[in-house]
Structure formats: C-alpha cells, structure tokens
XYZ file of C-alpha atoms in Angstrom:
186
model
C 0.085 -0.020 0.038
C 1.355 3.382 -0.922
C 1.723 5.975 1.844
C -0.660 8.479 0.217
C -3.354 5.449 0.494
C -2.373 4.992 4.280
C -2.752 8.601 4.813
C -5.921 9.539 3.065
C -7.578 6.514 1.582
C -10.739 8.703 1.041
C -10.725 12.012 -0.325
C -13.144 14.726 -1.726
C -10.707 16.086 -4.397
C -7.816 14.744 -6.223
C -5.209 15.772 -8.823
C -2.838 13.692 -10.394
C 0.293 14.473 -12.871
C 3.312 12.426 -14.099
C 6.411 12.540 -16.205
C 8.921 10.086 -17.317
C 12.645 11.159 -16.335
C 15.944 10.049 -17.651
C 17.109 8.545 -14.308
C 16.849 5.722 -11.586
C 14.138 6.174 -9.144
C 17.093 6.866 -6.276
C 18.517 9.532 -8.543
C 15.096 11.063 -9.356
C 14.258 11.006 -5.652
C 17.492 12.851 -4.919
C 17.072 15.483 -7.591
C 13.619 16.369 -6.150
C 14.997 16.673 -2.844
C 17.567 19.135 -4.339
C 15.335 21.531 -6.133
C 15.353 25.025 -5.302
C 12.462 27.440 -5.321
C 14.528 29.414 -7.676
C 14.328 26.552 -10.103
C 10.424 27.070 -10.238
C 9.609 30.378 -11.392
C 5.639 30.009 -11.700
C 5.372 28.605 -8.246
C 7.604 31.529 -6.816
C 5.051 33.807 -8.331
C 2.014 31.930 -7.175
C 3.635 31.929 -3.496
C 4.476 35.623 -3.598
C 0.682 36.289 -4.907
C -0.659 34.056 -1.967
C 1.664 36.047 0.580
C -0.340 39.276 -0.346
C 0.333 42.779 -1.686
C 3.513 43.217 0.585
C 5.017 40.322 -1.478
C 3.897 41.006 -4.893
C 6.760 43.311 -6.058
C 9.838 41.632 -4.193
C 12.540 39.375 -5.755
C 13.128 36.105 -4.468
C 16.075 36.936 -2.619
C 17.142 34.209 0.106
C 13.821 32.560 -0.352
C 15.267 31.439 -3.971
C 17.704 29.292 -2.469
C 15.156 27.561 -0.376
C 14.531 23.738 -1.279
C 11.328 23.775 -3.378
C 9.757 21.031 -0.854
C 10.097 23.234 2.116
C 8.557 26.396 0.287
C 5.372 24.594 -0.622
C 2.785 24.023 2.451
C 2.605 20.610 2.540
C 5.371 19.372 5.187
C 7.024 15.857 4.992
C 5.220 13.149 6.943
C 6.902 9.989 5.774
C 9.122 8.537 2.772
C 10.209 5.357 1.119
C 13.780 6.606 0.026
C 13.829 6.058 -3.910
C 10.149 4.999 -3.856
C 7.585 7.411 -2.252
C 7.697 10.912 -0.490
C 4.682 11.878 1.451
C 3.835 15.477 2.331
C 0.656 16.820 4.325
C -1.140 19.589 5.503
C -3.857 20.298 8.016
C -5.555 23.828 7.723
C -8.545 26.216 7.452
C -7.727 27.312 3.931
C -10.351 30.056 3.556
C -8.056 32.623 5.162
C -5.217 34.583 3.260
C -2.902 32.742 5.703
C -4.503 29.611 6.466
C -4.625 28.726 10.049
C -3.135 25.291 11.085
C -3.433 23.323 14.307
C -1.222 23.865 17.287
C -0.017 20.257 17.161
C -0.440 18.826 13.792
C 0.000 15.179 13.324
C 3.689 14.013 12.640
C 3.391 10.574 11.154
C 1.020 8.787 8.822
C -0.990 7.104 11.453
C -1.683 10.640 13.185
C -2.632 12.246 9.774
C -4.981 9.571 8.838
C -6.518 9.646 12.304
C -7.045 13.446 12.492
C -10.862 13.961 12.379
C -11.522 17.182 14.404
C -14.358 19.052 12.608
C -13.460 22.251 11.058
C -10.242 21.321 8.945
C -9.362 20.147 5.732
C -6.151 17.707 5.096
C -4.124 17.648 2.130
C -1.927 14.715 1.220
C 0.597 14.959 -1.549
C 2.970 12.358 -2.637
C 5.874 11.900 -5.205
C 6.028 8.068 -6.277
C 8.930 6.891 -8.423
C 8.775 3.673 -10.425
C 11.462 2.285 -12.668
C 10.587 1.551 -16.430
C 13.594 0.383 -18.290
C 16.076 2.849 -18.387
C 13.682 5.703 -16.918
C 11.549 6.362 -14.045
C 8.060 7.508 -13.933
C 7.436 9.897 -11.502
C 3.839 10.739 -10.250
C 2.613 13.304 -8.269
C -1.126 13.016 -6.532
C -2.698 15.638 -4.211
C -5.789 14.649 -2.337
C -8.105 16.589 0.051
C -10.344 15.537 2.684
C -12.364 17.865 4.710
C -13.356 16.686 8.264
C -17.028 17.695 8.212
C -19.729 18.843 5.644
C -19.591 22.649 6.398
C -15.750 22.771 5.702
C -16.090 20.497 2.710
C -18.658 23.083 1.023
C -16.041 26.031 2.115
C -12.860 24.236 0.791
C -14.771 23.371 -2.610
C -14.930 26.948 -3.130
C -11.312 27.643 -2.332
C -10.262 24.787 -4.517
C -11.928 26.204 -7.512
C -10.109 29.146 -7.004
C -6.588 27.740 -6.241
C -6.690 24.297 -7.823
C -5.484 25.419 -11.066
C -2.712 26.902 -9.503
C -1.936 23.750 -7.402
C -1.935 21.802 -10.679
C 0.584 24.502 -12.234
C 2.887 23.927 -9.185
C 2.760 20.097 -9.443
C 3.580 20.133 -13.311
C 6.300 22.770 -12.879
C 7.909 20.533 -10.162
C 7.729 17.589 -12.454
C 9.218 19.759 -15.481
C 11.903 21.127 -13.374
C 12.859 17.619 -12.127
C 13.051 16.321 -15.862
C 15.264 19.245 -16.644
C 17.709 18.734 -13.911
C 18.265 15.259 -14.578
C 18.748 15.708 -18.227
C 21.450 18.138 -17.181
C 23.073 15.575 -15.025
C 21.027 16.324 -11.624
C 21.481 19.829 -11.462
C 18.861 22.554 -12.754
C-alpha cells in the first residue's frame, strides 16, 4: 500500500500528474530533494501572490535558495527512499494565511486519524517507478475535509486555487526532468 493510501484513503478532491525522467528512481528522488524555489518561477510567483500585496513586487532573494519542498505548504510526513515521498498539511484554507492546528500530526497514522471538525487535510506524494532506463514520477494531491460545512468551504477555495496547485505540480515535474537531463542539476 502506498503512503498516500495509508494517510488519506478517502478524499473529496484529487489531482494527478506524471512525467517520465531519464534516471533511476533513487536519482530522481535525490534530484527532487535538491530542487530550489528559484528553479520554479511559476511556483515562486504564485507563492508571492498568495503572500499578499507586500510580497507581490519583491524578488526571491534568500527564498530562492530554499528547497522547493520546504517552500510549499505540505510538510514531509513520511518517505520510502527512492520510492515515495509523502507530504501533508492540515489547515483552514479559506483565510489569506491559512490557520493550522497547534500540534499537527507528525506521522502517517496521526495524519490518517485526525478528524477534528473544521479542518481540511491535504496529502501530496511523489512516487517513483522504474521503467526500463527511465523512471515514471507520479504526483497525486488528495484533499479531505473533516465535516460537511468545511467541505463546502474548501470546494469554493479549491475552485479558485486548484489550477494554481496543478501548475505547481507540473512545474515541479518539468524542473525535475530538466535537472536530470542536465546531470542532476537544474
């Protein structure tokens, strides 16, 4: 069973993307870990937009050197090196700056069990599958709200930001393929 299936087996919304890259699963996994936010100009712009007017016209500066996986909201929950990386987030997403629980779960079991009303859970993975001399990298994002009211609120939010989320995932996959085609460096 995949980590994402363990963490969020039932979901209200899902998006999936994939790309074949010229490397082993282990090399692709390592290259994903090395991606920087500066390698992802669309993602950087969307993060600045999300940050509000004070962030709209500033450059990346130090943030450009930040690892891409540390810059996006979901945080690492678990991994199977070379096979799957699971990121997760629990928040109230309707606000400009989403509110998060004081003590969010730190592992797959805790994430799966979290069911306090009023929150939405987002699980995102990157899965790596060897195929001949390449690797198929798949990313899936799943969302589950903990109660009907939150589900309705999140569905409005997702209609607004879902396209941006898809752009980020596709840009990560494209940057990963470029980095691997360039010997592992973007």
